[in-house]
Short mmCIF file of C-alpha atoms in Angstrom, two decimals:
data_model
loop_
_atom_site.label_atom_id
_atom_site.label_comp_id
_atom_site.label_asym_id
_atom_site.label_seq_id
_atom_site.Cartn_x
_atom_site.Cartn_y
_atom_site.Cartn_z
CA UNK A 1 36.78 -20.21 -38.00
CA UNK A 2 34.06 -19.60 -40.21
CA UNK A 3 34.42 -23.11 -42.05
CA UNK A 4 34.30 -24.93 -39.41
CA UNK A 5 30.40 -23.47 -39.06
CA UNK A 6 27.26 -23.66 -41.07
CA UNK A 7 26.50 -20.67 -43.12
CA UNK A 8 23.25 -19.02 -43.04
CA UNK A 9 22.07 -16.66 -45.89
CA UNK A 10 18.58 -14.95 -45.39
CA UNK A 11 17.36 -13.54 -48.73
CA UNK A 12 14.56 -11.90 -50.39
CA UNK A 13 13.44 -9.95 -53.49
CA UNK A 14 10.32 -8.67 -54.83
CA UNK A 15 10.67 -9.24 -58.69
CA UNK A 16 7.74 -10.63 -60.94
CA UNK A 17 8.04 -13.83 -62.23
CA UNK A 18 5.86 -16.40 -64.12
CA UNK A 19 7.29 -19.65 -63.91
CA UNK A 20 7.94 -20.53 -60.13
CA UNK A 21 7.42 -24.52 -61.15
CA UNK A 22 10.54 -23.81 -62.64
CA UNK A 23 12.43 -22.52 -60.36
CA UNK A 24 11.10 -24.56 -57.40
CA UNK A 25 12.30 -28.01 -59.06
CA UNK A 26 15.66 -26.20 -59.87
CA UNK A 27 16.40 -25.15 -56.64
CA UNK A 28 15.02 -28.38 -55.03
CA UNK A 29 17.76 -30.08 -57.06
CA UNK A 30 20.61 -27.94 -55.90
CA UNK A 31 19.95 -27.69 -53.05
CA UNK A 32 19.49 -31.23 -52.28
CA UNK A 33 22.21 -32.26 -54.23
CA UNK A 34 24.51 -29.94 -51.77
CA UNK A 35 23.06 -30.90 -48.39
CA UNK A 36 21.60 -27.68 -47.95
CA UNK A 37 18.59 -27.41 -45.89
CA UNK A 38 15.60 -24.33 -45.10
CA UNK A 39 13.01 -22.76 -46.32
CA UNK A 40 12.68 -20.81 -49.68
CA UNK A 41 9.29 -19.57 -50.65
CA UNK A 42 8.63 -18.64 -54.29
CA UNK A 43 5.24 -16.43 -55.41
CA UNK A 44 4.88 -14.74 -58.98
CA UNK A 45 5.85 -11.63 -56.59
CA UNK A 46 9.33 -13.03 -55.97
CA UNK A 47 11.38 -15.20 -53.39
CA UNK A 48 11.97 -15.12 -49.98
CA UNK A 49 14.09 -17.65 -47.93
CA UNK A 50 16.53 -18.94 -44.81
CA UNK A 51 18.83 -21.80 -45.76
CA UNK A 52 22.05 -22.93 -44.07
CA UNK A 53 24.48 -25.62 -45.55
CA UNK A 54 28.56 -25.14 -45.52
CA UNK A 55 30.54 -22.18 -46.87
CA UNK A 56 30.94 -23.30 -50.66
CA UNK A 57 27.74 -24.69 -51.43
CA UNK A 58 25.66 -21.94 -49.87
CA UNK A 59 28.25 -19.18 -52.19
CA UNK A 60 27.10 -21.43 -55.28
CA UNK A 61 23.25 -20.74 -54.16
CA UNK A 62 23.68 -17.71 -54.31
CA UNK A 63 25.22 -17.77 -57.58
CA UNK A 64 22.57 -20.23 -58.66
CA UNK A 65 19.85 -17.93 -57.76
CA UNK A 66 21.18 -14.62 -59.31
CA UNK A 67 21.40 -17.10 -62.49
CA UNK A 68 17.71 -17.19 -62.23
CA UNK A 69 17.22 -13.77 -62.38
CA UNK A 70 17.25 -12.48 -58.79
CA UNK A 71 19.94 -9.92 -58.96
CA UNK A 72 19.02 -7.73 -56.32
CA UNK A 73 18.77 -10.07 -53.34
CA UNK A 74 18.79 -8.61 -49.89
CA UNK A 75 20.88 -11.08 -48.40
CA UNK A 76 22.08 -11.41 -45.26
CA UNK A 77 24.61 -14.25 -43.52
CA UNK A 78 25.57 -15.47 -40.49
CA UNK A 79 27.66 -18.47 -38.84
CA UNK A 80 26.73 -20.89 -36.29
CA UNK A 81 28.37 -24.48 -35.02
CA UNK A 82 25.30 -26.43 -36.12
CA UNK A 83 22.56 -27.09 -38.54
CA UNK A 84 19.43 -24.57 -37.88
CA UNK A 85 17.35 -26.59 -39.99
CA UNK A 86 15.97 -30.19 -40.06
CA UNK A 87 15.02 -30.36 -43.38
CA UNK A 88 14.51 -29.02 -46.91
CA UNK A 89 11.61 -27.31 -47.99
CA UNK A 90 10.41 -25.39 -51.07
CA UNK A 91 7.13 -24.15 -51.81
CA UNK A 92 5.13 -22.41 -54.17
CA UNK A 93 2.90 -19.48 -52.49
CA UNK A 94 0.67 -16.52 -53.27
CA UNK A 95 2.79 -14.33 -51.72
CA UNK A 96 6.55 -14.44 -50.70
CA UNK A 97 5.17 -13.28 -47.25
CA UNK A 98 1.72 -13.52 -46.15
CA UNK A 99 -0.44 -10.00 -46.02
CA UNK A 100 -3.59 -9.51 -47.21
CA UNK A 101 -3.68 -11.12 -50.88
CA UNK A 102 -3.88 -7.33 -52.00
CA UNK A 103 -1.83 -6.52 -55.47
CA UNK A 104 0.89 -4.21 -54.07
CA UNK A 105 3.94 -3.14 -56.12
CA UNK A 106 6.44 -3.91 -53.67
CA UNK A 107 9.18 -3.95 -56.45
CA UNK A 108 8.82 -0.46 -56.71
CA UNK A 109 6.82 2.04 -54.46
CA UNK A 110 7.85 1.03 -50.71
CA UNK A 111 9.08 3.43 -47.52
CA UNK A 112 12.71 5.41 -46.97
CA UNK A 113 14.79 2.85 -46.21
CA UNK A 114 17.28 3.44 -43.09
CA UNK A 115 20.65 2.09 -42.83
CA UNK A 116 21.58 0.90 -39.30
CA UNK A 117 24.08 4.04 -38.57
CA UNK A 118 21.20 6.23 -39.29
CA UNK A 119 18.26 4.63 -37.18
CA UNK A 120 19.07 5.54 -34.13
CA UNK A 121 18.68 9.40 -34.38
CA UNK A 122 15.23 8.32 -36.33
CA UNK A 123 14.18 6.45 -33.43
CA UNK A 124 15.30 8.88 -30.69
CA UNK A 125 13.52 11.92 -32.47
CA UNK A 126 10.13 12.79 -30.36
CA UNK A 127 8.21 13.32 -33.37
CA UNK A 128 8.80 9.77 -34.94
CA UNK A 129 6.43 6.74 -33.98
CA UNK A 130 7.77 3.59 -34.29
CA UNK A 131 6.14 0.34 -35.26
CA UNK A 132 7.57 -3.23 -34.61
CA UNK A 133 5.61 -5.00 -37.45
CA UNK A 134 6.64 -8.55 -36.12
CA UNK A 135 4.10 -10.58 -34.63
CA UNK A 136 3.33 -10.56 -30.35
CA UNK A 137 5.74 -13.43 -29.20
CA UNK A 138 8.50 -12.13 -31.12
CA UNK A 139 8.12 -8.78 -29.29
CA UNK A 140 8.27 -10.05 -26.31
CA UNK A 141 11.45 -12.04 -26.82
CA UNK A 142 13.08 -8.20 -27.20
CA UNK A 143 12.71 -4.71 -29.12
CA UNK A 144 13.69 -1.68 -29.81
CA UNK A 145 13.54 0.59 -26.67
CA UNK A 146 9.73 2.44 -27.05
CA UNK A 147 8.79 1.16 -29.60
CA UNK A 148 5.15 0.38 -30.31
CA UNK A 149 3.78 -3.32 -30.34
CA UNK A 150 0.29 -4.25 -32.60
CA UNK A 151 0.07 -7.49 -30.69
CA UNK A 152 -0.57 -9.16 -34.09
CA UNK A 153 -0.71 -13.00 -33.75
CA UNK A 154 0.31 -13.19 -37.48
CA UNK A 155 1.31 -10.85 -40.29
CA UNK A 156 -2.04 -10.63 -41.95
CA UNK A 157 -3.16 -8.81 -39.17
CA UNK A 158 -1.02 -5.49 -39.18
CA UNK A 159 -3.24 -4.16 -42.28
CA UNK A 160 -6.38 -4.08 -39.72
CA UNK A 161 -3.73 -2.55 -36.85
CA UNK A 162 -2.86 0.22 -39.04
CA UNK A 163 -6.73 0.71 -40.35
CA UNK A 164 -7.50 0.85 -36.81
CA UNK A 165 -4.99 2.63 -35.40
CA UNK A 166 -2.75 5.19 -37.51
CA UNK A 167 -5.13 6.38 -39.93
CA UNK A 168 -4.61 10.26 -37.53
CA UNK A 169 -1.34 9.97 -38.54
CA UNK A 170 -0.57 10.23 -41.83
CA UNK A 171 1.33 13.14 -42.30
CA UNK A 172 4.09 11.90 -39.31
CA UNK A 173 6.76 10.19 -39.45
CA UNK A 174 6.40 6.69 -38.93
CA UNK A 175 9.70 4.20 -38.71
CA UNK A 176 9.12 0.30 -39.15
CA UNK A 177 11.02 -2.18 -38.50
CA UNK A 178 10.83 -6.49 -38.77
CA UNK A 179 13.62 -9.39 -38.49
CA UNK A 180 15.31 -9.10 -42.09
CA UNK A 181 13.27 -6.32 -43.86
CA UNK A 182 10.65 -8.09 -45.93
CA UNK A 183 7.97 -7.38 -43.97
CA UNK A 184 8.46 -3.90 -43.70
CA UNK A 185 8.42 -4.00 -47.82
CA UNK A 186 5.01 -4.90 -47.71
CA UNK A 187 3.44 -3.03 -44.77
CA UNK A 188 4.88 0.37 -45.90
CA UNK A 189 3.84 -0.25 -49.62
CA UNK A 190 0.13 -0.61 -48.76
CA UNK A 191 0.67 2.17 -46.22
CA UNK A 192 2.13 4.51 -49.05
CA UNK A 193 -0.82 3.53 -50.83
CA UNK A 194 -3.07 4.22 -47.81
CA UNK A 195 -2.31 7.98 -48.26
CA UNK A 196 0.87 8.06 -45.33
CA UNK A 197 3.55 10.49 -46.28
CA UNK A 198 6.94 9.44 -44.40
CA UNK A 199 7.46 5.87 -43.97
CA UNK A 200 10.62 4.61 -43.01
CA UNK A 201 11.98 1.40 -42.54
CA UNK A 202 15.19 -0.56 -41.49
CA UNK A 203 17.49 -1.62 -43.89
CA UNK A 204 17.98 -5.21 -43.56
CA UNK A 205 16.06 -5.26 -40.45
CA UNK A 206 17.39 -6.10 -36.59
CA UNK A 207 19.23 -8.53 -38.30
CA UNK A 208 21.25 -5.81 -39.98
CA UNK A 209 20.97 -3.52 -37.27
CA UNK A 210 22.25 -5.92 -34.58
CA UNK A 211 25.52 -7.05 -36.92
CA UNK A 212 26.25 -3.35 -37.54
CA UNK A 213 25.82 -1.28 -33.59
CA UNK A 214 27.93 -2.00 -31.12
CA UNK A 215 26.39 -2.95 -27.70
CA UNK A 216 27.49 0.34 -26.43
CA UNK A 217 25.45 2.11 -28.90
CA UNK A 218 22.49 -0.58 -29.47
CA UNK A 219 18.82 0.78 -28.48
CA UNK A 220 18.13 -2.85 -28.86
CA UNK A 221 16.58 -4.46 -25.94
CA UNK A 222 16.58 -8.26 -25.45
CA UNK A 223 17.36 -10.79 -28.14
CA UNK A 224 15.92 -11.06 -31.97
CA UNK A 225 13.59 -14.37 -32.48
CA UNK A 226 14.49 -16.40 -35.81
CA UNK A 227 12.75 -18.72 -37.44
CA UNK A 228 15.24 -21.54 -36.79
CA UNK A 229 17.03 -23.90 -34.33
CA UNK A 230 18.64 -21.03 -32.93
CA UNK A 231 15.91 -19.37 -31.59
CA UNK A 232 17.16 -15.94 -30.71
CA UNK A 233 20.36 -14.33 -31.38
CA UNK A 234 22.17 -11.10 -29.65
CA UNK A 235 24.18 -8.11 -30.81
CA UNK A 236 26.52 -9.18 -33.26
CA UNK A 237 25.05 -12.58 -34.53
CA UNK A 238 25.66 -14.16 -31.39
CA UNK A 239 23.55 -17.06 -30.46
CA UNK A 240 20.71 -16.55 -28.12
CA UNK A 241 19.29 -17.91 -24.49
CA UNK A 242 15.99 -19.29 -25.72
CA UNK A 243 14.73 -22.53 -26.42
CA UNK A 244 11.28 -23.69 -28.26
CA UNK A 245 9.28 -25.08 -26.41
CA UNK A 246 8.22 -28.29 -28.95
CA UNK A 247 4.69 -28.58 -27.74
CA UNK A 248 3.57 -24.93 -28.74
CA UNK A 249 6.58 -23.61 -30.17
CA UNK A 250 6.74 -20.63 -28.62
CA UNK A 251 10.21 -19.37 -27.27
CA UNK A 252 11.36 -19.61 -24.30
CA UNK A 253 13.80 -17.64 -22.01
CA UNK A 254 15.48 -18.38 -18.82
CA UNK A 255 12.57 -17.74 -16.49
CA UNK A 256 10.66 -19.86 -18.69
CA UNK A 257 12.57 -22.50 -18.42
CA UNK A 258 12.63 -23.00 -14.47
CA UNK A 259 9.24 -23.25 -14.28
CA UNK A 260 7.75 -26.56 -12.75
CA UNK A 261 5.24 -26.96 -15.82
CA UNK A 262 8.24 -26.75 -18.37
CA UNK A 263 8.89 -30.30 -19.23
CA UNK A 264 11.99 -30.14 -21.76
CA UNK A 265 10.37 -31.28 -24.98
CA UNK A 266 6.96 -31.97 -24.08
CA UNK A 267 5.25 -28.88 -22.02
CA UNK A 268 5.88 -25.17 -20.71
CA UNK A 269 3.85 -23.20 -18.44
CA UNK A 270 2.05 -21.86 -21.55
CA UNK A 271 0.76 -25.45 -22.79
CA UNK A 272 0.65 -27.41 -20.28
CA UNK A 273 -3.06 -27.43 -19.70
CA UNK A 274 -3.45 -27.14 -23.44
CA UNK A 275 -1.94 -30.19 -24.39
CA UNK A 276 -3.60 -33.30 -24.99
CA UNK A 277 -2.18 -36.37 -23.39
CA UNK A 278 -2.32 -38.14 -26.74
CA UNK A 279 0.18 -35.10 -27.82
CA UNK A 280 2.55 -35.26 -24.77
CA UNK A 281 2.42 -39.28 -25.06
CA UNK A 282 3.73 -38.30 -29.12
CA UNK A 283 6.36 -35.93 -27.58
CA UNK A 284 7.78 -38.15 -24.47
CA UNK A 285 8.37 -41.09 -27.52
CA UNK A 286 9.85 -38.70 -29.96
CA UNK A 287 12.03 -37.47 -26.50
CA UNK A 288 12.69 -41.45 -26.35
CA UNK A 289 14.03 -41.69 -29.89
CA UNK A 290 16.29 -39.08 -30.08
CA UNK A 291 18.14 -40.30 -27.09
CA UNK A 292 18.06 -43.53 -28.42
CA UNK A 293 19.43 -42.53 -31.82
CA UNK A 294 22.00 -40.24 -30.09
CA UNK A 295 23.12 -43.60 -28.09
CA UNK A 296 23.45 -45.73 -31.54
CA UNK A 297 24.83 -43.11 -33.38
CA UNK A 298 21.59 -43.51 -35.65
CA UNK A 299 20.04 -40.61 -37.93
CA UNK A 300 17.38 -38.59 -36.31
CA UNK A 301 16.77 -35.23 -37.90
CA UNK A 302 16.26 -33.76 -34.22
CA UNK A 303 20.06 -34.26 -33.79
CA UNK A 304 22.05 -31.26 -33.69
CA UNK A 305 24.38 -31.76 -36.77
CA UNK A 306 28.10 -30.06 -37.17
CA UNK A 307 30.10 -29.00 -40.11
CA UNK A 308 31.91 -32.26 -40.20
CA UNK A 309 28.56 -34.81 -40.58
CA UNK A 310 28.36 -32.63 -44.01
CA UNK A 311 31.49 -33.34 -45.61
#
């Protein structure tokens, strides 16, 4: 069953390194060279990345990469009928995931981590407050059941939520949690070095989390957003109910969906009277060509692709 999908790896690890020029052209070359497509980020701090091709090449990756020097990945996979990504992309940042430029020794000095069979009594205990680090739209796609949300529009801004907010409550226990883990890494190092005491923080994130708990036992509410042409997924890996809208990119459920300013790749009810009609003139002709393409049988990379266009 499982070769007759794409798989997805999701991967990180803090762990210094000097020549990222390096290591971006090597992995550009694999990777192209194998038809695998995603994002991987590279930084002197480390590398971070989502990437999807089929089952062998994606195994040599991560081979490839542990050659390189990255041998304790947090690395996660799942499976799904067709490519998440349109394209290939590596690039050479500052940091593997965007906080505040500060120097923070992530490789070593970060929170408790929490395996997934252990979060829920963390969560359910009265004198914990949880955090969901992710940014606002992601929230609102789902959580976990009370948990607290910054309302950050980006990453960068959850070092001025906890200035703001938490600096009371540094001697309580505080439980954090993001998509795969990474960001967690970063927001309870520079808390640690804020002066909190008990920072905690999912193991391998919701992603983890939702793989691991049975529905039954879940205090997950909702569905996870990913950064990919899936959207959102459910409890165990399944695929999700939301779309992107392509205009603004923000997710959308259902509801969203039936609403007389949604306007299937060019306009939801939150655009609509924010887009240009230069833009939605761009959109309806990129709608045009892909049907077209789809008609001819011609490349577009807006096609869904399967398993079998890759071998």
């Amino acid at each position: 069953m499982k070769n007759l999908k794409f798989t997805i790896i999701t991967f990180y690890q803090f762990k210094k390194n000097s020549n990222v020029e390096r290591l971006q052209n090597l992995l550009k070359n694999f990777c192209s060279f194998h038809k695998i497509k995603g994002t991987i980020l590279l930084a002197e701090e480390g590398i971070n990345g989502t990437v999807a091709g089929l089952i062998k090449p994606i195994n040599l990756l991560e081979l490839e990469i542990q050659k390189l020097g990255f041998t304790k990945l947090e690395l996660k996979r799942s499976f799904y009928e067709f490519m998440p990504f349109n394209r290939l992309k590596i690039k050479i940042k500052n940091e593997i995931v965007t906080f505040d430029g500060s120097q923070l020794d992530v490789e070593n000095y970060t929170g408790q981590h929490v395996v997934s069979s252990e979060w829920n009594a963390l969560i359910e205990d009265e004198k914990t407050i949880v955090i969901d680090v992710r940014n606002n739209f992601e929230v609102e796609v789902g959580s976990f059941e009370g948990s607290i949300n910054p309302k950050t529009k980006n990453f960068s801004e959850f070092k001025q939520y906890v200035d703001k907010n938490l600096s009371e409550n540094k001697n309580q226990k505080i439980a954090m949690f993001c998509t795969g883990g990474i960001r967690c890494e970063k927001a309870s190092s520079y808390m640690l070095n804020m002066g909190f005491k008990n920072i905690f923080q999912l193991k391998g994130g919701i992603l983890q989390y939702l793989e691991d708990i049975t529905i039954k036992e879940s205090r997950w509410q909702g569905e996870c957003f990913v950064f990919d042409n899936r959207v959102s997924i459910q409890n165990a890996m399944a695929p999700g109910t939301y779309e992107l809208c392509h205009s603004c990119r923000n997710p959308l459920g259902i509801k969203d969906r039936l609403s007389k300013d949604y306007v299937k790749g060019i306009s939801c009810s939150k655009c609509i009277n924010k887009t240009s009609k230069d833009k939605k003139l761009k959109l309806r002709e990129r709608n045009k060509q892909i049907e077209i393409a789809k008609k001819k049988g011609l490349y577009n990379p807006y096609i869904k692709f399967t398993p079998s266009d890759f071998s």
